Amino acid sequence: NAQFYAEDGKVWYLDAYNLGLHSLFMPQGGYLNTLSRIVALIALLFPLSLAPLVMNLCAIVVQILPVNLFLSTRFSDIPFKTRLLGSFIYLAIPNSAEVHANITNGQWHLGLLACLVLLARPANSWGWRIFDGAVLVMTSIGSPFGVLLVPVAAALWWKRRQRWSAYSLALLVPGALVVGLVALLSHQRQVATIGATFSRFAAILGRQVFLSSLLGQNTQDWLMQLRSLHLLEGIAAVAGVAVLLYALRYGQMELRIFILFAYAALALALMHPLAGPPDRPQWDWLCVPGCGERYYFLPMLAFLA
Protein backbone atom coordinates (compact mmCIF):
# COMPACT_ATOMS: atom_id res chain seq x y z
CA ASN A 1 0.00 0.00 0.00
CA ALA A 2 2.66 2.51 -1.07
CA GLN A 3 1.78 6.16 -0.46
CA PHE A 4 3.10 9.55 -1.51
CA TYR A 5 5.07 11.13 1.35
CA ALA A 6 5.07 14.89 2.04
CA GLU A 7 6.05 16.66 -1.22
CA ASP A 8 6.26 13.37 -3.16
CA GLY A 9 2.77 13.77 -4.56
CA LYS A 10 1.67 17.36 -4.02
CA VAL A 11 4.85 18.90 -5.47
CA TRP A 12 7.19 16.51 -7.33
CA TYR A 13 4.61 14.31 -9.06
CA LEU A 14 2.10 17.10 -9.57
CA ASP A 15 4.67 19.38 -11.21
CA ALA A 16 6.06 16.55 -13.33
CA TYR A 17 2.54 15.66 -14.51
CA ASN A 18 1.56 19.25 -15.35
CA LEU A 19 4.86 20.71 -16.56
CA GLY A 20 7.03 17.79 -17.71
CA LEU A 21 10.75 18.52 -18.08
CA HIS A 22 10.19 22.18 -17.19
CA SER A 23 9.68 21.07 -13.58
CA LEU A 24 13.42 20.33 -13.38
CA PHE A 25 14.10 24.07 -13.34
CA MET A 26 11.55 24.98 -10.67
CA PRO A 27 13.03 25.71 -7.22
CA GLN A 28 11.26 24.45 -4.12
CA GLY A 29 12.36 25.54 -0.64
CA GLY A 30 15.23 27.54 -2.12
CA TYR A 31 16.88 24.92 -4.35
CA LEU A 32 16.12 22.69 -7.35
CA ASN A 33 15.64 19.25 -5.72
CA THR A 34 16.96 17.57 -8.87
CA LEU A 35 16.82 14.01 -7.53
CA SER A 36 13.16 14.26 -6.50
CA ARG A 37 12.22 15.91 -9.79
CA ILE A 38 13.92 13.22 -11.90
CA VAL A 39 12.30 10.37 -9.94
CA ALA A 40 8.88 12.01 -10.36
CA LEU A 41 9.44 12.17 -14.12
CA ILE A 42 10.35 8.46 -14.10
CA ALA A 43 7.13 7.71 -12.18
CA LEU A 44 5.13 9.29 -15.03
CA LEU A 45 6.09 6.30 -17.19
CA PHE A 46 3.84 4.10 -15.00
CA PRO A 47 0.12 4.19 -14.16
CA LEU A 48 -0.85 6.67 -11.44
CA SER A 49 -1.75 3.79 -9.09
CA LEU A 50 1.88 2.62 -9.22
CA ALA A 51 3.54 6.06 -9.00
CA PRO A 52 3.98 6.06 -5.18
CA LEU A 53 5.51 2.57 -5.31
CA VAL A 54 7.91 3.57 -8.09
CA MET A 55 9.01 6.67 -6.21
CA ASN A 56 9.47 4.73 -2.97
CA LEU A 57 11.49 2.02 -4.73
CA CYS A 58 13.73 4.67 -6.29
CA ALA A 59 14.20 6.18 -2.83
CA ILE A 60 15.20 2.77 -1.43
CA VAL A 61 17.76 2.33 -4.24
CA VAL A 62 19.30 5.71 -3.39
CA GLN A 63 19.27 4.76 0.29
CA ILE A 64 21.17 1.52 -0.39
CA LEU A 65 23.81 2.99 -2.74
CA PRO A 66 26.09 4.27 0.08
CA VAL A 67 26.37 0.67 1.33
CA ASN A 68 27.31 -0.59 -2.14
CA LEU A 69 30.05 2.02 -2.38
CA PHE A 70 31.31 1.58 1.19
CA LEU A 71 31.62 -2.19 0.77
CA SER A 72 33.45 -1.90 -2.56
CA THR A 73 37.22 -2.11 -3.01
CA ARG A 74 37.40 1.69 -3.01
CA PHE A 75 37.24 1.54 0.80
CA SER A 76 39.45 -1.53 1.19
CA ASP A 77 41.79 0.38 3.53
CA ILE A 78 39.11 -0.12 6.18
CA PRO A 79 38.71 -3.75 7.41
CA PHE A 80 35.72 -5.44 5.77
CA LYS A 81 34.14 -6.41 9.10
CA THR A 82 34.29 -2.78 10.19
CA ARG A 83 32.61 -1.70 6.96
CA LEU A 84 29.89 -4.33 7.44
CA LEU A 85 29.23 -3.00 10.94
CA GLY A 86 29.18 0.58 9.66
CA SER A 87 26.76 -0.37 6.89
CA PHE A 88 24.44 -2.09 9.35
CA ILE A 89 24.48 0.95 11.65
CA TYR A 90 23.67 3.17 8.68
CA LEU A 91 20.69 1.05 7.61
CA ALA A 92 19.40 0.52 11.15
CA ILE A 93 20.10 3.97 12.62
CA PRO A 94 17.29 5.07 14.96
CA ASN A 95 15.56 8.46 15.07
CA SER A 96 15.49 8.57 11.25
CA ALA A 97 12.00 7.52 10.11
CA GLU A 98 11.68 10.81 8.23
CA VAL A 99 14.47 9.92 5.78
CA HIS A 100 13.44 6.28 5.24
CA ALA A 101 12.16 5.09 1.84
CA ASN A 102 10.80 8.39 0.53
CA ILE A 103 12.21 10.50 -2.27
CA THR A 104 11.43 13.87 -0.65
CA ASN A 105 14.25 13.28 1.83
CA GLY A 106 16.36 11.14 -0.49
CA GLN A 107 18.73 14.08 -0.92
CA TRP A 108 20.20 13.32 2.51
CA HIS A 109 21.25 9.86 1.38
CA LEU A 110 22.51 11.38 -1.87
CA GLY A 111 24.56 13.92 0.12
CA LEU A 112 26.10 11.07 2.13
CA LEU A 113 26.82 9.16 -1.09
CA ALA A 114 28.53 12.21 -2.63
CA CYS A 115 30.70 12.63 0.46
CA LEU A 116 31.69 8.94 0.31
CA VAL A 117 32.53 9.34 -3.39
CA LEU A 118 35.02 12.05 -2.44
CA LEU A 119 36.46 10.12 0.51
CA ALA A 120 36.86 6.86 -1.43
CA ARG A 121 39.88 5.93 -3.46
CA PRO A 122 39.78 7.88 -6.74
CA ALA A 123 37.89 6.14 -9.53
CA ASN A 124 40.15 4.02 -11.76
CA SER A 125 37.62 2.79 -14.33
CA TRP A 126 35.18 4.50 -16.66
CA GLY A 127 32.24 2.87 -14.92
CA TRP A 128 33.20 4.33 -11.55
CA ARG A 129 34.03 7.70 -13.11
CA ILE A 130 30.60 7.96 -14.73
CA PHE A 131 28.98 6.95 -11.43
CA ASP A 132 31.03 9.48 -9.44
CA GLY A 133 30.37 12.25 -11.92
CA ALA A 134 26.61 11.64 -11.97
CA VAL A 135 26.41 11.61 -8.16
CA LEU A 136 28.50 14.76 -7.73
CA VAL A 137 26.70 16.74 -10.43
CA MET A 138 23.20 15.77 -9.24
CA THR A 139 24.11 16.51 -5.61
CA SER A 140 25.70 19.86 -6.38
CA ILE A 141 22.92 21.14 -8.66
CA GLY A 142 19.93 19.91 -6.70
CA SER A 143 20.78 20.44 -3.02
CA PRO A 144 22.82 22.66 -0.67
CA PHE A 145 25.23 19.77 -0.01
CA GLY A 146 27.25 20.71 -3.08
CA VAL A 147 28.24 23.99 -1.42
CA LEU A 148 29.50 22.07 1.63
CA LEU A 149 31.29 19.46 -0.48
CA VAL A 150 33.36 22.00 -2.44
CA PRO A 151 35.78 22.60 0.48
CA VAL A 152 35.82 18.84 1.14
CA ALA A 153 36.85 18.17 -2.46
CA ALA A 154 39.41 20.99 -2.34
CA ALA A 155 40.99 19.65 0.86
CA LEU A 156 41.19 16.11 -0.54
CA TRP A 157 42.72 17.32 -3.79
CA TRP A 158 45.30 19.35 -1.84
CA LYS A 159 46.14 16.30 0.26
CA ARG A 160 46.15 13.65 -2.47
CA ARG A 161 47.30 15.67 -5.50
CA GLN A 162 45.56 13.23 -7.84
CA ARG A 163 43.99 14.16 -11.16
CA TRP A 164 40.58 12.62 -10.42
CA SER A 165 40.38 14.58 -7.16
CA ALA A 166 40.79 17.77 -9.20
CA TYR A 167 38.06 16.60 -11.61
CA SER A 168 35.73 15.94 -8.67
CA LEU A 169 36.25 19.47 -7.43
CA ALA A 170 35.61 20.84 -10.93
CA LEU A 171 32.36 18.86 -11.17
CA LEU A 172 31.05 20.34 -7.92
CA VAL A 173 31.81 24.03 -8.46
CA PRO A 174 29.27 24.85 -11.24
CA GLY A 175 26.41 23.19 -9.37
CA ALA A 176 27.35 24.95 -6.14
CA LEU A 177 27.22 28.28 -7.99
CA VAL A 178 23.78 27.39 -9.39
CA VAL A 179 22.51 26.54 -5.89
CA GLY A 180 23.83 29.84 -4.58
CA LEU A 181 22.12 31.82 -7.34
CA VAL A 182 18.82 29.96 -6.93
CA ALA A 183 18.87 30.52 -3.17
CA LEU A 184 19.50 34.25 -3.65
CA LEU A 185 16.90 34.78 -6.37
CA SER A 186 14.04 32.40 -5.55
CA HIS A 187 13.05 33.81 -2.10
CA GLN A 188 11.00 30.67 -1.47
CA ARG A 189 12.28 29.93 2.01
CA GLN A 190 9.60 30.14 4.69
CA VAL A 191 9.95 33.23 6.89
CA ALA A 192 9.64 32.18 10.52
CA THR A 193 11.15 32.95 13.91
CA ILE A 194 14.25 30.83 14.55
CA GLY A 195 14.09 31.04 18.35
CA ALA A 196 17.72 30.14 18.95
CA THR A 197 18.50 29.65 22.66
CA PHE A 198 21.16 27.73 24.54
CA SER A 199 18.64 25.37 26.16
CA ARG A 200 17.11 24.50 22.79
CA PHE A 201 20.56 23.99 21.31
CA ALA A 202 21.41 21.58 24.15
CA ALA A 203 18.15 19.73 23.52
CA ILE A 204 18.84 19.47 19.79
CA LEU A 205 22.44 18.38 20.15
CA GLY A 206 22.30 16.38 23.39
CA ARG A 207 18.93 14.65 23.03
CA GLN A 208 18.04 14.66 19.34
CA VAL A 209 21.54 13.90 17.97
CA PHE A 210 23.66 12.15 20.61
CA LEU A 211 21.17 10.33 22.85
CA SER A 212 18.72 9.42 20.11
CA SER A 213 21.44 7.98 17.87
CA LEU A 214 22.00 5.39 20.61
CA LEU A 215 18.57 5.05 22.26
CA GLY A 216 16.05 5.92 19.54
CA GLN A 217 12.91 8.03 19.46
CA ASN A 218 10.78 5.89 21.78
CA THR A 219 13.29 6.35 24.60
CA GLN A 220 13.38 10.06 23.79
CA ASP A 221 9.60 10.21 24.29
CA TRP A 222 10.09 8.69 27.74
CA LEU A 223 12.91 11.09 28.59
CA MET A 224 10.64 14.05 27.86
CA GLN A 225 8.73 13.25 31.06
CA LEU A 226 11.78 13.62 33.33
CA ARG A 227 12.12 16.69 35.53
CA SER A 228 15.88 16.57 35.11
CA LEU A 229 15.62 16.55 31.29
CA HIS A 230 17.53 19.81 30.78
CA LEU A 231 20.41 18.58 32.94
CA LEU A 232 20.53 15.29 31.05
CA GLU A 233 20.50 17.11 27.71
CA GLY A 234 23.36 19.35 28.82
CA ILE A 235 25.47 16.40 30.01
CA ALA A 236 24.79 14.49 26.78
CA ALA A 237 25.72 17.53 24.68
CA VAL A 238 29.02 18.01 26.51
CA ALA A 239 29.87 14.29 26.35
CA GLY A 240 28.97 14.05 22.66
CA VAL A 241 31.04 17.11 21.75
CA ALA A 242 33.96 15.65 23.72
CA VAL A 243 33.76 12.44 21.65
CA LEU A 244 33.72 14.47 18.42
CA LEU A 245 36.68 16.60 19.51
CA TYR A 246 38.63 13.45 20.38
CA ALA A 247 37.91 12.01 16.94
CA LEU A 248 38.89 15.29 15.28
CA ARG A 249 42.18 15.24 17.17
CA TYR A 250 43.17 11.58 16.74
CA GLY A 251 41.03 10.18 13.90
CA GLN A 252 42.12 9.58 10.34
CA MET A 253 41.80 12.42 7.88
CA GLU A 254 38.74 10.92 6.16
CA LEU A 255 36.89 10.57 9.48
CA ARG A 256 37.71 14.14 10.45
CA ILE A 257 36.44 15.42 7.10
CA PHE A 258 33.22 13.43 7.42
CA ILE A 259 32.56 14.82 10.90
CA LEU A 260 33.17 18.39 9.73
CA PHE A 261 30.90 17.88 6.71
CA ALA A 262 28.07 16.40 8.79
CA TYR A 263 28.12 19.13 11.41
CA ALA A 264 28.47 21.85 8.80
CA ALA A 265 25.24 20.46 7.32
CA LEU A 266 23.63 20.65 10.77
CA ALA A 267 24.85 24.23 11.27
CA LEU A 268 23.44 25.24 7.88
CA ALA A 269 20.12 23.59 8.75
CA LEU A 270 19.92 25.35 12.12
CA MET A 271 20.44 28.71 10.44
CA HIS A 272 17.39 28.29 8.15
CA PRO A 273 15.32 25.29 9.30
CA LEU A 274 11.93 24.28 7.94
CA ALA A 275 10.87 22.17 10.89
CA GLY A 276 7.20 23.11 11.24
CA PRO A 277 4.56 25.82 10.80
CA PRO A 278 5.67 29.39 11.55
CA ASP A 279 3.31 29.67 14.53
CA ARG A 280 6.15 28.43 16.78
CA PRO A 281 9.90 29.16 16.73
CA GLN A 282 11.63 26.67 14.45
CA TRP A 283 14.14 25.60 17.09
CA ASP A 284 11.18 24.86 19.36
CA TRP A 285 9.85 22.50 16.69
CA LEU A 286 13.30 20.92 16.38
CA CYS A 287 13.15 19.93 20.07
CA VAL A 288 10.01 17.84 19.47
CA PRO A 289 10.74 14.07 19.20
CA GLY A 290 10.32 12.89 15.61
CA CYS A 291 10.44 16.41 14.17
CA GLY A 292 13.23 17.45 11.81
CA GLU A 293 14.91 14.05 11.88
CA ARG A 294 16.43 14.71 8.45
CA TYR A 295 18.61 17.42 9.98
CA TYR A 296 20.04 14.95 12.52
CA PHE A 297 20.69 12.09 10.11
CA LEU A 298 24.24 13.00 9.03
CA PRO A 299 25.37 14.27 12.49
CA MET A 300 24.16 11.03 14.09
CA LEU A 301 26.08 8.98 11.52
CA ALA A 302 29.22 11.03 12.10
CA PHE A 303 28.89 10.65 15.87
CA LEU A 304 28.48 6.86 15.59
CA ALA A 305 31.34 6.68 13.09
Short mmCIF file of C-alpha atoms in Angstrom, two decimals, residues 41-294:
data_model
loop_
_atom_site.label_atom_id
_atom_site.label_comp_id
_atom_site.label_asym_id
_atom_site.label_seq_id
_atom_site.Cartn_x
_atom_site.Cartn_y
_atom_site.Cartn_z
CA LEU A 41 9.44 12.17 -14.12
CA ILE A 42 10.35 8.46 -14.10
CA ALA A 43 7.13 7.71 -12.18
CA LEU A 44 5.13 9.29 -15.03
CA LEU A 45 6.09 6.30 -17.19
CA PHE A 46 3.84 4.10 -15.00
CA PRO A 47 0.12 4.19 -14.16
CA LEU A 48 -0.85 6.67 -11.44
CA SER A 49 -1.75 3.79 -9.09
CA LEU A 50 1.88 2.62 -9.22
CA ALA A 51 3.54 6.06 -9.00
CA PRO A 52 3.98 6.06 -5.18
CA LEU A 53 5.51 2.57 -5.31
CA VAL A 54 7.91 3.57 -8.09
CA MET A 55 9.01 6.67 -6.21
CA ASN A 56 9.47 4.73 -2.97
CA LEU A 57 11.49 2.02 -4.73
CA CYS A 58 13.73 4.67 -6.29
CA ALA A 59 14.20 6.18 -2.83
CA ILE A 60 15.20 2.77 -1.43
CA VAL A 61 17.76 2.33 -4.24
CA VAL A 62 19.30 5.71 -3.39
CA GLN A 63 19.27 4.76 0.29
CA ILE A 64 21.17 1.52 -0.39
CA LEU A 65 23.81 2.99 -2.74
CA PRO A 66 26.09 4.27 0.08
CA VAL A 67 26.37 0.67 1.33
CA ASN A 68 27.31 -0.59 -2.14
CA LEU A 69 30.05 2.02 -2.38
CA PHE A 70 31.31 1.58 1.19
CA LEU A 71 31.62 -2.19 0.77
CA SER A 72 33.45 -1.90 -2.56
CA THR A 73 37.22 -2.11 -3.01
CA ARG A 74 37.40 1.69 -3.01
CA PHE A 75 37.24 1.54 0.80
CA SER A 76 39.45 -1.53 1.19
CA ASP A 77 41.79 0.38 3.53
CA ILE A 78 39.11 -0.12 6.18
CA PRO A 79 38.71 -3.75 7.41
CA PHE A 80 35.72 -5.44 5.77
CA LYS A 81 34.14 -6.41 9.10
CA THR A 82 34.29 -2.78 10.19
CA ARG A 83 32.61 -1.70 6.96
CA LEU A 84 29.89 -4.33 7.44
CA LEU A 85 29.23 -3.00 10.94
CA GLY A 86 29.18 0.58 9.66
CA SER A 87 26.76 -0.37 6.89
CA PHE A 88 24.44 -2.09 9.35
CA ILE A 89 24.48 0.95 11.65
CA TYR A 90 23.67 3.17 8.68
CA LEU A 91 20.69 1.05 7.61
CA ALA A 92 19.40 0.52 11.15
CA ILE A 93 20.10 3.97 12.62
CA PRO A 94 17.29 5.07 14.96
CA ASN A 95 15.56 8.46 15.07
CA SER A 96 15.49 8.57 11.25
CA ALA A 97 12.00 7.52 10.11
CA GLU A 98 11.68 10.81 8.23
CA VAL A 99 14.47 9.92 5.78
CA HIS A 100 13.44 6.28 5.24
CA ALA A 101 12.16 5.09 1.84
CA ASN A 102 10.80 8.39 0.53
CA ILE A 103 12.21 10.50 -2.27
CA THR A 104 11.43 13.87 -0.65
CA ASN A 105 14.25 13.28 1.83
CA GLY A 106 16.36 11.14 -0.49
CA GLN A 107 18.73 14.08 -0.92
CA TRP A 108 20.20 13.32 2.51
CA HIS A 109 21.25 9.86 1.38
CA LEU A 110 22.51 11.38 -1.87
CA GLY A 111 24.56 13.92 0.12
CA LEU A 112 26.10 11.07 2.13
CA LEU A 113 26.82 9.16 -1.09
CA ALA A 114 28.53 12.21 -2.63
CA CYS A 115 30.70 12.63 0.46
CA LEU A 116 31.69 8.94 0.31
CA VAL A 117 32.53 9.34 -3.39
CA LEU A 118 35.02 12.05 -2.44
CA LEU A 119 36.46 10.12 0.51
CA ALA A 120 36.86 6.86 -1.43
CA ARG A 121 39.88 5.93 -3.46
CA PRO A 122 39.78 7.88 -6.74
CA ALA A 123 37.89 6.14 -9.53
CA ASN A 124 40.15 4.02 -11.76
CA SER A 125 37.62 2.79 -14.33
CA TRP A 126 35.18 4.50 -16.66
CA GLY A 127 32.24 2.87 -14.92
CA TRP A 128 33.20 4.33 -11.55
CA ARG A 129 34.03 7.70 -13.11
CA ILE A 130 30.60 7.96 -14.73
CA PHE A 131 28.98 6.95 -11.43
CA ASP A 132 31.03 9.48 -9.44
CA GLY A 133 30.37 12.25 -11.92
CA ALA A 134 26.61 11.64 -11.97
CA VAL A 135 26.41 11.61 -8.16
CA LEU A 136 28.50 14.76 -7.73
CA VAL A 137 26.70 16.74 -10.43
CA MET A 138 23.20 15.77 -9.24
CA THR A 139 24.11 16.51 -5.61
CA SER A 140 25.70 19.86 -6.38
CA ILE A 141 22.92 21.14 -8.66
CA GLY A 142 19.93 19.91 -6.70
CA SER A 143 20.78 20.44 -3.02
CA PRO A 144 22.82 22.66 -0.67
CA PHE A 145 25.23 19.77 -0.01
CA GLY A 146 27.25 20.71 -3.08
CA VAL A 147 28.24 23.99 -1.42
CA LEU A 148 29.50 22.07 1.63
CA LEU A 149 31.29 19.46 -0.48
CA VAL A 150 33.36 22.00 -2.44
CA PRO A 151 35.78 22.60 0.48
CA VAL A 152 35.82 18.84 1.14
CA ALA A 153 36.85 18.17 -2.46
CA ALA A 154 39.41 20.99 -2.34
CA ALA A 155 40.99 19.65 0.86
CA LEU A 156 41.19 16.11 -0.54
CA TRP A 157 42.72 17.32 -3.79
CA TRP A 158 45.30 19.35 -1.84
CA LYS A 159 46.14 16.30 0.26
CA ARG A 160 46.15 13.65 -2.47
CA ARG A 161 47.30 15.67 -5.50
CA GLN A 162 45.56 13.23 -7.84
CA ARG A 163 43.99 14.16 -11.16
CA TRP A 164 40.58 12.62 -10.42
CA SER A 165 40.38 14.58 -7.16
CA ALA A 166 40.79 17.77 -9.20
CA TYR A 167 38.06 16.60 -11.61
CA SER A 168 35.73 15.94 -8.67
CA LEU A 169 36.25 19.47 -7.43
CA ALA A 170 35.61 20.84 -10.93
CA LEU A 171 32.36 18.86 -11.17
CA LEU A 172 31.05 20.34 -7.92
CA VAL A 173 31.81 24.03 -8.46
CA PRO A 174 29.27 24.85 -11.24
CA GLY A 175 26.41 23.19 -9.37
CA ALA A 176 27.35 24.95 -6.14
CA LEU A 177 27.22 28.28 -7.99
CA VAL A 178 23.78 27.39 -9.39
CA VAL A 179 22.51 26.54 -5.89
CA GLY A 180 23.83 29.84 -4.58
CA LEU A 181 22.12 31.82 -7.34
CA VAL A 182 18.82 29.96 -6.93
CA ALA A 183 18.87 30.52 -3.17
CA LEU A 184 19.50 34.25 -3.65
CA LEU A 185 16.90 34.78 -6.37
CA SER A 186 14.04 32.40 -5.55
CA HIS A 187 13.05 33.81 -2.10
CA GLN A 188 11.00 30.67 -1.47
CA ARG A 189 12.28 29.93 2.01
CA GLN A 190 9.60 30.14 4.69
CA VAL A 191 9.95 33.23 6.89
CA ALA A 192 9.64 32.18 10.52
CA THR A 193 11.15 32.95 13.91
CA ILE A 194 14.25 30.83 14.55
CA GLY A 195 14.09 31.04 18.35
CA ALA A 196 17.72 30.14 18.95
CA THR A 197 18.50 29.65 22.66
CA PHE A 198 21.16 27.73 24.54
CA SER A 199 18.64 25.37 26.16
CA ARG A 200 17.11 24.50 22.79
CA PHE A 201 20.56 23.99 21.31
CA ALA A 202 21.41 21.58 24.15
CA ALA A 203 18.15 19.73 23.52
CA ILE A 204 18.84 19.47 19.79
CA LEU A 205 22.44 18.38 20.15
CA GLY A 206 22.30 16.38 23.39
CA ARG A 207 18.93 14.65 23.03
CA GLN A 208 18.04 14.66 19.34
CA VAL A 209 21.54 13.90 17.97
CA PHE A 210 23.66 12.15 20.61
CA LEU A 211 21.17 10.33 22.85
CA SER A 212 18.72 9.42 20.11
CA SER A 213 21.44 7.98 17.87
CA LEU A 214 22.00 5.39 20.61
CA LEU A 215 18.57 5.05 22.26
CA GLY A 216 16.05 5.92 19.54
CA GLN A 217 12.91 8.03 19.46
CA ASN A 218 10.78 5.89 21.78
CA THR A 219 13.29 6.35 24.60
CA GLN A 220 13.38 10.06 23.79
CA ASP A 221 9.60 10.21 24.29
CA TRP A 222 10.09 8.69 27.74
CA LEU A 223 12.91 11.09 28.59
CA MET A 224 10.64 14.05 27.86
CA GLN A 225 8.73 13.25 31.06
CA LEU A 226 11.78 13.62 33.33
CA ARG A 227 12.12 16.69 35.53
CA SER A 228 15.88 16.57 35.11
CA LEU A 229 15.62 16.55 31.29
CA HIS A 230 17.53 19.81 30.78
CA LEU A 231 20.41 18.58 32.94
CA LEU A 232 20.53 15.29 31.05
CA GLU A 233 20.50 17.11 27.71
CA GLY A 234 23.36 19.35 28.82
CA ILE A 235 25.47 16.40 30.01
CA ALA A 236 24.79 14.49 26.78
CA ALA A 237 25.72 17.53 24.68
CA VAL A 238 29.02 18.01 26.51
CA ALA A 239 29.87 14.29 26.35
CA GLY A 240 28.97 14.05 22.66
CA VAL A 241 31.04 17.11 21.75
CA ALA A 242 33.96 15.65 23.72
CA VAL A 243 33.76 12.44 21.65
CA LEU A 244 33.72 14.47 18.42
CA LEU A 245 36.68 16.60 19.51
CA TYR A 246 38.63 13.45 20.38
CA ALA A 247 37.91 12.01 16.94
CA LEU A 248 38.89 15.29 15.28
CA ARG A 249 42.18 15.24 17.17
CA TYR A 250 43.17 11.58 16.74
CA GLY A 251 41.03 10.18 13.90
CA GLN A 252 42.12 9.58 10.34
CA MET A 253 41.80 12.42 7.88
CA GLU A 254 38.74 10.92 6.16
CA LEU A 255 36.89 10.57 9.48
CA ARG A 256 37.71 14.14 10.45
CA ILE A 257 36.44 15.42 7.10
CA PHE A 258 33.22 13.43 7.42
CA ILE A 259 32.56 14.82 10.90
CA LEU A 260 33.17 18.39 9.73
CA PHE A 261 30.90 17.88 6.71
CA ALA A 262 28.07 16.40 8.79
CA TYR A 263 28.12 19.13 11.41
CA ALA A 264 28.47 21.85 8.80
CA ALA A 265 25.24 20.46 7.32
CA LEU A 266 23.63 20.65 10.77
CA ALA A 267 24.85 24.23 11.27
CA LEU A 268 23.44 25.24 7.88
CA ALA A 269 20.12 23.59 8.75
CA LEU A 270 19.92 25.35 12.12
CA MET A 271 20.44 28.71 10.44
CA HIS A 272 17.39 28.29 8.15
CA PRO A 273 15.32 25.29 9.30
CA LEU A 274 11.93 24.28 7.94
CA ALA A 275 10.87 22.17 10.89
CA GLY A 276 7.20 23.11 11.24
CA PRO A 277 4.56 25.82 10.80
CA PRO A 278 5.67 29.39 11.55
CA ASP A 279 3.31 29.67 14.53
CA ARG A 280 6.15 28.43 16.78
CA PRO A 281 9.90 29.16 16.73
CA GLN A 282 11.63 26.67 14.45
CA TRP A 283 14.14 25.60 17.09
CA ASP A 284 11.18 24.86 19.36
CA TRP A 285 9.85 22.50 16.69
CA LEU A 286 13.30 20.92 16.38
CA CYS A 287 13.15 19.93 20.07
CA VAL A 288 10.01 17.84 19.47
CA PRO A 289 10.74 14.07 19.20
CA GLY A 290 10.32 12.89 15.61
CA CYS A 291 10.44 16.41 14.17
CA GLY A 292 13.23 17.45 11.81
CA GLU A 293 14.91 14.05 11.88
CA ARG A 294 16.43 14.71 8.45
#
